[in-house]
Amino acid sequence: MSERVIPLVDQRHAGFATPPAAFLPDQLVRPNGLLADTLGRPLSDLRISVTDRCNFRCSYCMPKEIFDKDYPYLPHSALLSFEEITRVAKVFIAHGVKKIRLTGGEPLLRKNLELLIEQLAALRTVEGQPLDITLTTNGSLLARKAKALKAAGLQRVTVSLDGLDDAVFRSMNDVDFPVEDVLKGIEAARDAGLGPIKVNMVVKRGTNEHEILPMARYFQGTGIVLRFIEYMDVGATNGWRMDEVLPSAEVVKLIHAELPLVQLDPSAPGETAERWGYAGANGQHDPALGEVGVISSVTQAFCSDCNRARLSTEGKLYLCLFAEKGYDLRSLIRDVPAGQDSDTLLASAIGHIWQGRGDRYSELRASMAPDTGTGGRRVEMSYIGG
Ligand code: SAM
Ligand code: SF4
Ligand code: SF4
C-alpha cells in the first residue's frame, strides 16, 4: 500500500484540542477479530451515536444554558448515513466487535432508525453469530416506537430514568417531561419483547438520592435491571463537582438496609456494572426478586478491561468517554483516493488506532486537575453517547 498521510483528528474542537497529529497507516492491518490495544484490551463493543440532538436537557448532560437554540448542532450532511454506519460497523465487526449500542443525543429522534437497525441486524460476527444490538434511550418516544424497533431486529433497550417522583423527574430532564410517559415507554418495550430491559439512573447527591429506594422498590421483582450510575465529569459544560457524586458503595448500603443484597459475579468480561442480587428469606440471591447494578465510573475505575469504542454522529472514532479528540473515519469513506479501497483503508486505520490506544482516564482521574475549560476540551456526552 502506498504511503499516505490521513488526517484522522477531530477538528470540531479545533480551538481547544491539542494540535492534530498526522496519522500514517504505513502498513495494512488485516482484521482477524483479535485486535488488542497497548494494555491488551480487545475491541468488542461499539457504541454508535446517531444524532447529537435531544428533546431533554438533563443538566448533567445538555444544560439548557449551553444547548440552546444557538448551539451549533451538526448539519444533516455531516451525519453518517445509515449505509455509511453499516459499512463502518462491518469493519469494526471484522476486528472483533460483537455488540453494538445505538445512542445519541436521543437516538429515537433519528428519522427511520428502524432501517439502520435492519441493516445492522443482518450482519454477523467473526464467529458467524448475530450481533448483540441494543439502544440507550430517554424513553420519551418508546411507547410509539417499541414494536417497530423490535420488528427491525433490535433485541433490547436501556432506558434512562432518574426518579419516580414527577416533580424531581421533570426538573432533572428540564423540559417538564412527565415520568408517566417514560414508564409507559418501558411497558411498551416489555410488551414488544425488547428485553431484558435495563433502567439507568444517574444519581446526583442533593438532587435525586431520595429516589434511590422508591426506584429499587418499584423495579424489584419485575425482571427489569435497575442500575445506578455515578454522576460523571464527562464533557466540559455540566459544572461537575465531586461533592455531587454519591459513591456506589453508599447506594448499595442504602438499599441493603431495607432490601438485603448479595454480590453476584460479573456476567461478561468488560461489564461496567457491579451486580447485586436481592436476597430471599434464606439469605441467598432470589432470581425472582432480580438484581440491581452499580456503575462506579468515578469511585472505582474499570478501565483495565474497557473494550468499548465510540463512533460519533459524524463518524469520528473516540477511544474513551473522556477523550478530547476523535479520529475522522468519515473521510476514509467519502474522500477515498482513486485506486484505494475504502474498506481496506478503514480496517487499517481502525486497527492502527486501536493498537495505539492507552486511554484509562478514570484510573488516572485522581491525579489529574479538574477540567477548567482552559486546556484540552473533553467531548460532550450528547455527541458520542454514553
Ligand atoms: N438520550 C439517551 C439517554 O438518555 O438514555 C442516550 C444518550 S445519554 C448521553 C446515555 C446515558 O448517559 C444516559 O443513561 C445518561 O443518563 C448518561 N449520562 C449522561 N450524562 C452523564 C453524566 N454526567 N454522568 C453519568 N451519566 C451520564
Ligand atoms: Fe438527552 Fe440523554 Fe443527555 Fe438526557 S442524558 S440530555 S436524555 S442525551
Ligand atoms: Fe473506558 Fe475511558 Fe471509561 Fe476508562 S475512562 S472505562 S478507558 S471509557
Short mmCIF file of C-alpha atoms and ligand atoms in Angstrom, two decimals:
data_model
loop_
_atom_site.label_atom_id
_atom_site.label_comp_id
_atom_site.label_asym_id
_atom_site.label_seq_id
_atom_site.Cartn_x
_atom_site.Cartn_y
_atom_site.Cartn_z
CA MET A 1 0.00 0.00 0.00
CA SER A 2 1.41 3.40 -0.92
CA GLU A 3 2.23 5.72 1.95
CA ARG A 4 -0.34 8.44 2.52
CA VAL A 5 -0.99 10.84 5.33
CA ILE A 6 -4.58 10.64 6.50
CA PRO A 7 -5.82 13.42 8.78
CA LEU A 8 -7.75 11.45 11.34
CA VAL A 9 -8.14 14.01 14.06
CA ASP A 10 -11.24 15.80 15.32
CA GLN A 11 -11.36 19.36 14.03
CA ARG A 12 -14.64 20.01 15.81
CA HIS A 13 -12.97 21.45 18.87
CA ALA A 14 -10.04 22.85 16.92
CA GLY A 15 -9.78 25.86 19.16
CA PHE A 16 -9.33 23.71 22.24
CA ALA A 17 -7.77 20.42 21.28
CA THR A 18 -4.11 19.62 21.10
CA PRO A 19 -2.74 20.17 17.58
CA PRO A 20 -3.79 17.42 15.17
CA ALA A 21 -1.26 14.66 14.84
CA ALA A 22 -0.89 13.23 11.36
CA PHE A 23 -1.87 9.62 11.09
CA LEU A 24 0.22 7.41 8.88
CA PRO A 25 -1.14 3.98 8.08
CA ASP A 26 2.13 2.82 6.57
CA GLN A 27 1.14 -0.82 6.70
CA LEU A 28 -2.04 -2.76 6.34
CA VAL A 29 -3.76 -4.12 9.38
CA ARG A 30 -5.83 -7.06 8.25
CA PRO A 31 -8.75 -7.73 10.55
CA ASN A 32 -8.59 -11.12 12.23
CA GLY A 33 -11.02 -10.47 15.07
CA LEU A 34 -8.16 -10.38 17.57
CA LEU A 35 -7.24 -6.72 17.80
CA ALA A 36 -5.75 -5.58 21.13
CA ASP A 37 -4.65 -2.16 22.41
CA THR A 38 -1.44 -1.29 24.30
CA LEU A 39 -2.98 -2.65 27.50
CA GLY A 40 -4.10 -5.90 25.85
CA ARG A 41 -7.77 -4.86 25.74
CA PRO A 42 -9.80 -6.28 22.84
CA LEU A 43 -12.25 -4.26 20.76
CA SER A 44 -15.59 -5.96 21.27
CA ASP A 45 -18.14 -3.24 21.96
CA LEU A 46 -19.05 -0.39 19.59
CA ARG A 47 -21.30 2.50 20.61
CA ILE A 48 -22.71 4.45 17.72
CA SER A 49 -24.20 7.89 18.21
CA VAL A 50 -26.89 8.51 15.59
CA THR A 51 -27.72 12.11 16.49
CA ASP A 52 -26.26 14.91 18.61
CA ARG A 53 -29.75 16.31 19.30
CA CYS A 54 -32.07 15.58 22.17
CA ASN A 55 -35.55 16.55 23.34
CA PHE A 56 -34.40 16.57 27.00
CA ARG A 57 -32.00 18.99 28.67
CA CYS A 58 -30.69 16.91 31.59
CA SER A 59 -28.44 19.34 33.44
CA TYR A 60 -25.67 16.74 33.84
CA CYS A 61 -25.53 16.21 30.07
CA MET A 62 -27.01 19.05 27.97
CA PRO A 63 -27.52 22.05 30.26
CA LYS A 64 -30.10 24.43 28.79
CA GLU A 65 -27.87 27.48 29.01
CA ILE A 66 -25.32 25.90 26.66
CA PHE A 67 -27.52 23.69 24.48
CA ASP A 68 -29.90 26.48 23.46
CA LYS A 69 -31.29 27.40 20.04
CA ASP A 70 -27.94 28.86 19.01
CA TYR A 71 -25.94 25.71 19.77
CA PRO A 72 -24.10 24.55 16.62
CA TYR A 73 -25.62 21.10 16.13
CA LEU A 74 -24.28 19.10 13.22
CA PRO A 75 -25.89 19.76 9.85
CA HIS A 76 -27.56 16.75 8.23
CA SER A 77 -24.84 16.49 5.58
CA ALA A 78 -22.24 15.90 8.30
CA LEU A 79 -24.04 12.87 9.72
CA LEU A 80 -23.03 9.40 8.63
CA SER A 81 -25.83 7.92 6.55
CA PHE A 82 -27.25 4.53 7.56
CA GLU A 83 -25.31 2.92 4.70
CA GLU A 84 -22.08 4.57 5.91
CA ILE A 85 -22.70 3.49 9.50
CA THR A 86 -23.31 -0.08 8.37
CA ARG A 87 -20.11 -0.10 6.29
CA VAL A 88 -18.03 1.14 9.22
CA ALA A 89 -19.77 -1.29 11.57
CA LYS A 90 -18.86 -4.18 9.27
CA VAL A 91 -15.17 -3.29 9.53
CA PHE A 92 -15.39 -2.99 13.32
CA ILE A 93 -17.04 -6.40 13.40
CA ALA A 94 -14.21 -7.87 11.33
CA HIS A 95 -11.88 -6.56 14.07
CA GLY A 96 -13.84 -8.40 16.77
CA VAL A 97 -16.87 -6.27 17.69
CA LYS A 98 -19.78 -8.39 18.92
CA LYS A 99 -22.03 -5.83 20.50
CA ILE A 100 -23.42 -2.59 19.10
CA ARG A 101 -25.23 0.01 21.17
CA LEU A 102 -27.07 2.84 19.42
CA THR A 103 -27.09 6.06 21.37
CA GLY A 104 -27.06 9.85 21.00
CA GLY A 105 -28.28 12.51 21.85
CA GLU A 106 -31.64 10.84 21.80
CA PRO A 107 -31.34 8.04 19.21
CA LEU A 108 -35.10 7.73 18.66
CA LEU A 109 -35.09 11.27 17.24
CA ARG A 110 -33.15 9.99 14.21
CA LYS A 111 -35.68 9.51 11.41
CA ASN A 112 -36.33 5.93 10.28
CA LEU A 113 -33.88 4.45 12.77
CA GLU A 114 -35.54 1.07 12.18
CA LEU A 115 -33.91 0.99 8.74
CA LEU A 116 -30.45 1.20 10.31
CA ILE A 117 -31.35 -1.50 12.81
CA GLU A 118 -32.47 -3.75 9.97
CA GLN A 119 -29.14 -3.29 8.21
CA LEU A 120 -27.12 -3.93 11.37
CA ALA A 121 -29.21 -6.96 12.31
CA ALA A 122 -28.25 -8.61 9.02
CA LEU A 123 -24.52 -8.52 9.94
CA ARG A 124 -22.72 -11.45 11.56
CA THR A 125 -19.77 -11.58 13.95
CA VAL A 126 -16.44 -13.15 13.01
CA GLU A 127 -17.79 -16.37 14.54
CA GLY A 128 -20.90 -16.17 12.34
CA GLN A 129 -23.23 -15.21 15.19
CA PRO A 130 -25.86 -12.44 15.13
CA LEU A 131 -24.72 -9.22 16.79
CA ASP A 132 -25.97 -8.18 20.18
CA ILE A 133 -27.82 -4.96 19.23
CA THR A 134 -29.17 -2.64 21.86
CA LEU A 135 -30.13 1.00 22.29
CA THR A 136 -30.00 3.58 25.08
CA THR A 137 -32.94 5.98 25.16
CA ASN A 138 -34.61 8.51 27.42
CA GLY A 139 -37.82 6.55 26.74
CA SER A 140 -39.87 9.55 25.62
CA LEU A 141 -40.66 8.06 22.19
CA LEU A 142 -40.52 4.42 23.16
CA ALA A 143 -44.26 3.85 23.57
CA ARG A 144 -44.70 4.87 19.93
CA LYS A 145 -41.69 3.03 18.52
CA ALA A 146 -41.09 -0.14 20.55
CA LYS A 147 -42.91 -2.53 18.20
CA ALA A 148 -41.24 -1.25 15.04
CA LEU A 149 -37.81 -1.38 16.72
CA LYS A 150 -38.34 -4.99 17.73
CA ALA A 151 -39.58 -5.92 14.27
CA ALA A 152 -36.47 -4.36 12.75
CA GLY A 153 -34.21 -6.64 14.83
CA LEU A 154 -33.45 -4.66 17.99
CA GLN A 155 -33.02 -7.11 20.87
CA ARG A 156 -33.25 -4.97 23.96
CA VAL A 157 -33.21 -1.43 25.32
CA THR A 158 -31.73 0.51 28.19
CA VAL A 159 -33.98 3.33 29.39
CA SER A 160 -32.66 6.27 31.38
CA LEU A 161 -34.85 7.33 34.28
CA ASP A 162 -33.60 9.44 37.17
CA GLY A 163 -36.52 9.12 39.58
CA LEU A 164 -40.19 8.26 40.03
CA ASP A 165 -41.26 11.49 41.65
CA ASP A 166 -42.80 13.51 38.84
CA ALA A 167 -41.54 16.87 40.08
CA VAL A 168 -37.98 15.59 40.51
CA PHE A 169 -38.01 13.94 37.10
CA ARG A 170 -39.47 16.97 35.31
CA SER A 171 -36.85 19.18 36.86
CA MET A 172 -33.97 16.81 36.01
CA ASN A 173 -34.96 16.48 32.34
CA ASP A 174 -35.52 20.25 32.42
CA VAL A 175 -38.17 20.18 29.70
CA ASP A 176 -41.04 19.30 32.06
CA PHE A 177 -41.41 15.79 30.63
CA PRO A 178 -43.69 13.61 32.81
CA VAL A 179 -42.41 10.41 34.39
CA GLU A 180 -45.63 8.59 33.45
CA ASP A 181 -44.78 8.72 29.75
CA VAL A 182 -41.36 7.11 30.30
CA LEU A 183 -42.98 4.37 32.41
CA LYS A 184 -45.42 3.77 29.53
CA GLY A 185 -42.44 3.53 27.19
CA ILE A 186 -40.85 0.89 29.43
CA GLU A 187 -44.13 -1.06 29.44
CA ALA A 188 -44.35 -0.86 25.66
CA ALA A 189 -40.76 -2.12 25.35
CA ARG A 190 -41.59 -5.03 27.61
CA ASP A 191 -44.77 -5.85 25.66
CA ALA A 192 -42.81 -5.75 22.41
CA GLY A 193 -40.28 -8.26 23.80
CA LEU A 194 -37.34 -5.82 23.94
CA GLY A 195 -35.72 -7.44 26.92
CA PRO A 196 -34.06 -7.89 29.28
CA ILE A 197 -34.69 -4.21 29.88
CA LYS A 198 -32.24 -2.14 31.89
CA VAL A 199 -33.06 1.16 33.54
CA ASN A 200 -30.22 3.60 34.18
CA MET A 201 -30.49 6.15 36.96
CA VAL A 202 -27.81 8.82 37.27
CA VAL A 203 -27.51 9.67 40.96
CA LYS A 204 -26.68 13.24 41.93
CA ARG A 205 -26.19 13.88 45.62
CA GLY A 206 -28.63 16.53 46.79
CA THR A 207 -30.82 16.17 43.68
CA ASN A 208 -32.29 12.66 43.44
CA GLU A 209 -30.66 10.45 46.06
CA HIS A 210 -34.05 10.20 47.84
CA GLU A 211 -35.35 8.49 44.67
CA ILE A 212 -32.97 5.51 45.05
CA LEU A 213 -35.21 3.46 47.34
CA PRO A 214 -38.51 4.20 45.55
CA MET A 215 -36.84 3.16 42.28
CA ALA A 216 -35.44 -0.03 43.86
CA ARG A 217 -38.84 -0.94 45.32
CA TYR A 218 -40.64 -0.20 42.03
CA PHE A 219 -38.41 -2.36 39.84
CA GLN A 220 -37.72 -5.21 42.29
CA GLY A 221 -39.19 -8.45 41.02
CA THR A 222 -40.15 -7.03 37.60
CA GLY A 223 -37.32 -8.62 35.61
CA ILE A 224 -36.05 -5.11 34.83
CA VAL A 225 -32.49 -4.47 35.99
CA LEU A 226 -32.09 -1.08 37.64
CA ARG A 227 -28.58 0.37 37.50
CA PHE A 228 -27.28 3.33 39.45
CA ILE A 229 -24.67 5.44 37.69
CA GLU A 230 -22.30 7.76 39.49
CA TYR A 231 -22.59 11.31 38.18
CA MET A 232 -19.55 11.68 35.92
CA ASP A 233 -17.31 14.55 34.91
CA VAL A 234 -17.93 13.97 31.20
CA GLY A 235 -17.82 16.88 28.77
CA ALA A 236 -16.98 20.41 29.81
CA THR A 237 -20.35 22.03 30.28
CA ASN A 238 -22.14 20.32 33.18
CA GLY A 239 -20.29 22.10 36.01
CA TRP A 240 -19.42 18.76 37.63
CA ARG A 241 -18.39 18.79 41.29
CA MET A 242 -17.07 15.83 43.25
CA ASP A 243 -19.31 16.64 46.20
CA GLU A 244 -22.36 15.92 44.00
CA VAL A 245 -21.18 12.36 43.37
CA LEU A 246 -22.85 9.78 45.58
CA PRO A 247 -20.43 6.82 45.66
CA SER A 248 -21.97 3.50 44.58
CA ALA A 249 -20.91 1.95 47.88
CA GLU A 250 -23.37 4.30 49.60
CA VAL A 251 -26.14 3.35 47.16
CA VAL A 252 -25.61 -0.35 47.89
CA LYS A 253 -25.58 0.33 51.65
CA LEU A 254 -28.79 2.32 51.47
CA ILE A 255 -30.69 -0.35 49.51
CA HIS A 256 -29.21 -3.23 51.54
CA ALA A 257 -30.55 -1.73 54.78
CA GLU A 258 -34.12 -2.20 53.50
CA LEU A 259 -33.85 -4.79 50.73
CA PRO A 260 -30.95 -7.17 51.53
CA LEU A 261 -28.46 -7.68 48.71
CA VAL A 262 -25.78 -10.23 47.88
CA GLN A 263 -22.99 -9.57 45.41
CA LEU A 264 -23.16 -11.51 42.12
CA ASP A 265 -20.42 -12.49 39.68
CA PRO A 266 -19.97 -10.37 36.55
CA SER A 267 -21.96 -11.79 33.64
CA ALA A 268 -19.45 -10.78 30.94
CA PRO A 269 -15.85 -9.57 30.73
CA GLY A 270 -15.61 -5.78 30.47
CA GLU A 271 -19.01 -5.36 32.12
CA THR A 272 -19.30 -1.88 33.55
CA ALA A 273 -21.82 -2.65 36.28
CA GLU A 274 -21.13 -4.42 39.55
CA ARG A 275 -24.09 -6.75 40.12
CA TRP A 276 -26.04 -7.13 43.36
CA GLY A 277 -28.89 -9.64 43.68
CA TYR A 278 -31.86 -9.30 46.04
CA ALA A 279 -31.65 -11.91 48.77
CA GLY A 280 -34.57 -14.17 49.66
CA ALA A 281 -35.50 -15.32 53.17
CA ASN A 282 -32.59 -17.81 53.16
CA GLY A 283 -30.05 -15.03 52.58
CA GLN A 284 -29.21 -16.33 49.09
CA HIS A 285 -29.92 -14.49 45.84
CA ASP A 286 -33.53 -14.99 44.82
CA PRO A 287 -33.68 -14.71 40.99
CA ALA A 288 -37.41 -13.95 41.18
CA LEU A 289 -36.59 -10.73 43.05
CA GLY A 290 -33.99 -9.80 40.46
CA GLU A 291 -30.90 -7.65 40.79
CA VAL A 292 -29.52 -4.12 40.65
CA GLY A 293 -26.26 -2.84 39.22
CA VAL A 294 -23.95 -0.02 40.21
CA ILE A 295 -21.67 1.74 37.76
CA SER A 296 -18.88 3.38 39.71
CA SER A 297 -17.17 5.32 36.96
CA VAL A 298 -15.84 7.87 39.44
CA THR A 299 -15.01 5.97 42.63
CA GLN A 300 -13.88 2.67 41.13
CA ALA A 301 -12.22 2.77 37.75
CA PHE A 302 -12.90 -0.11 35.40
CA CYS A 303 -10.53 0.88 32.60
CA SER A 304 -8.45 -2.28 32.79
CA ASP A 305 -10.95 -4.22 30.73
CA CYS A 306 -12.61 -1.39 28.81
CA ASN A 307 -13.33 -2.87 25.39
CA ARG A 308 -15.54 -0.05 24.10
CA ALA A 309 -15.05 2.16 21.04
CA ARG A 310 -17.33 5.08 20.30
CA LEU A 311 -18.34 6.37 16.88
CA SER A 312 -19.71 9.91 16.84
CA THR A 313 -22.64 11.05 14.73
CA GLU A 314 -20.28 12.43 12.10
CA GLY A 315 -18.03 9.39 12.01
CA LYS A 316 -15.25 10.16 14.46
CA LEU A 317 -13.77 7.37 16.48
CA TYR A 318 -13.28 8.03 20.21
CA LEU A 319 -11.25 5.66 22.32
CA CYS A 320 -12.55 6.82 25.68
CA LEU A 321 -15.62 8.59 27.05
CA PHE A 322 -13.29 11.29 28.31
CA ALA A 323 -11.27 11.73 25.11
CA GLU A 324 -10.51 15.20 23.84
CA LYS A 325 -10.15 14.17 20.23
CA GLY A 326 -11.61 11.73 17.79
CA TYR A 327 -10.24 10.19 14.63
CA ASP A 328 -12.09 11.06 11.47
CA LEU A 329 -13.23 7.86 9.77
CA ARG A 330 -15.81 9.58 7.55
CA SER A 331 -13.12 10.93 5.23
CA LEU A 332 -12.00 7.35 4.64
CA ILE A 333 -15.44 6.65 3.21
CA ARG A 334 -16.22 9.89 1.44
CA ASP A 335 -12.83 11.00 0.13
CA VAL A 336 -11.16 7.79 -0.95
CA PRO A 337 -8.28 8.39 -3.36
CA ALA A 338 -8.56 6.73 -6.75
CA GLY A 339 -7.19 3.21 -6.73
CA GLN A 340 -7.63 2.74 -2.97
CA ASP A 341 -10.20 0.54 -1.35
CA SER A 342 -12.22 2.25 1.34
CA ASP A 343 -12.80 -0.85 3.47
CA THR A 344 -9.08 -1.68 3.45
CA LEU A 345 -8.24 1.88 4.48
CA LEU A 346 -10.86 1.81 7.22
CA ALA A 347 -9.68 -1.56 8.53
CA SER A 348 -6.06 -0.41 8.65
CA ALA A 349 -6.95 2.90 10.26
CA ILE A 350 -9.15 1.33 12.94
CA GLY A 351 -6.53 -1.36 13.54
CA HIS A 352 -3.69 1.16 13.95
CA ILE A 353 -5.72 3.47 16.13
CA TRP A 354 -6.86 0.69 18.47
CA GLN A 355 -3.37 -0.83 18.65
CA GLY A 356 -2.09 2.56 19.84
CA ARG A 357 -4.83 3.01 22.47
CA GLY A 358 -3.68 3.53 26.02
CA ASP A 359 -6.65 5.51 27.40
CA ARG A 360 -7.56 4.92 31.03
CA TYR A 361 -8.97 8.22 32.15
CA SER A 362 -10.93 7.00 35.18
CA GLU A 363 -7.87 5.26 36.59
CA LEU A 364 -5.85 8.44 36.21
CA ARG A 365 -8.60 10.85 37.31
CA ALA A 366 -7.41 11.04 40.89
CA SER A 367 -4.09 12.53 39.85
CA MET A 368 -5.48 14.96 37.27
CA ALA A 369 -6.54 18.56 37.62
CA PRO A 370 -10.26 19.17 37.11
CA ASP A 371 -11.28 20.34 33.64
CA THR A 372 -11.21 24.09 33.81
CA GLY A 373 -12.02 24.63 30.16
CA THR A 374 -8.65 26.24 29.54
CA GLY A 375 -6.75 23.20 28.36
CA GLY A 376 -7.96 20.30 26.26
CA ARG A 377 -11.72 20.22 25.95
CA ARG A 378 -13.39 16.89 26.50
CA VAL A 379 -16.01 15.71 24.08
CA GLU A 380 -19.64 16.10 25.19
CA MET A 381 -21.64 13.02 26.20
CA SER A 382 -24.52 14.11 23.94
CA TYR A 383 -22.08 14.00 21.00
CA ILE A 384 -20.67 10.50 21.48
CA GLY A 385 -23.35 8.92 23.65
CA GLY A 386 -22.93 7.07 26.91
N1 SAM B 1 -30.53 10.15 25.40
C1 SAM B 1 -30.29 8.80 25.70
C2 SAM B 1 -30.48 8.55 27.18
O1 SAM B 1 -30.51 9.50 27.95
O2 SAM B 1 -30.59 7.37 27.54
C3 SAM B 1 -28.95 8.25 25.24
C4 SAM B 1 -27.75 9.13 25.37
S1 SAM B 1 -27.29 9.53 27.03
C5 SAM B 1 -25.88 10.56 26.75
C6 SAM B 1 -26.62 8.00 27.59
C7 SAM B 1 -26.52 7.81 29.07
O3 SAM B 1 -25.55 8.70 29.58
C8 SAM B 1 -27.80 8.07 29.84
O4 SAM B 1 -28.10 6.94 30.63
C9 SAM B 1 -27.44 9.24 30.72
O5 SAM B 1 -28.12 9.19 31.93
C10 SAM B 1 -25.96 9.07 30.88
N2 SAM B 1 -25.25 10.32 31.25
C11 SAM B 1 -25.26 11.50 30.60
N3 SAM B 1 -24.50 12.41 31.26
C12 SAM B 1 -24.00 11.77 32.35
C13 SAM B 1 -23.15 12.17 33.43
N4 SAM B 1 -22.65 13.41 33.52
N5 SAM B 1 -22.83 11.23 34.35
C14 SAM B 1 -23.32 9.97 34.28
N6 SAM B 1 -24.11 9.54 33.29
C15 SAM B 1 -24.46 10.43 32.34
FE1 SF4 B 2 -30.67 13.83 26.32
FE2 SF4 B 2 -29.84 11.50 27.22
FE3 SF4 B 2 -28.33 13.68 27.56
FE4 SF4 B 2 -30.58 13.50 28.93
S1 SF4 B 2 -28.80 12.13 29.10
S2 SF4 B 2 -29.88 15.30 27.78
S3 SF4 B 2 -31.86 12.41 27.53
S4 SF4 B 2 -28.81 12.75 25.64
FE1 SF4 B 3 -13.07 3.12 29.24
FE2 SF4 B 3 -12.20 5.63 29.28
FE3 SF4 B 3 -14.20 4.88 30.89
FE4 SF4 B 3 -11.70 4.03 31.37
S1 SF4 B 3 -12.42 6.13 31.45
S2 SF4 B 3 -13.56 2.79 31.40
S3 SF4 B 3 -10.93 3.80 29.26
S4 SF4 B 3 -14.22 4.92 28.64
#
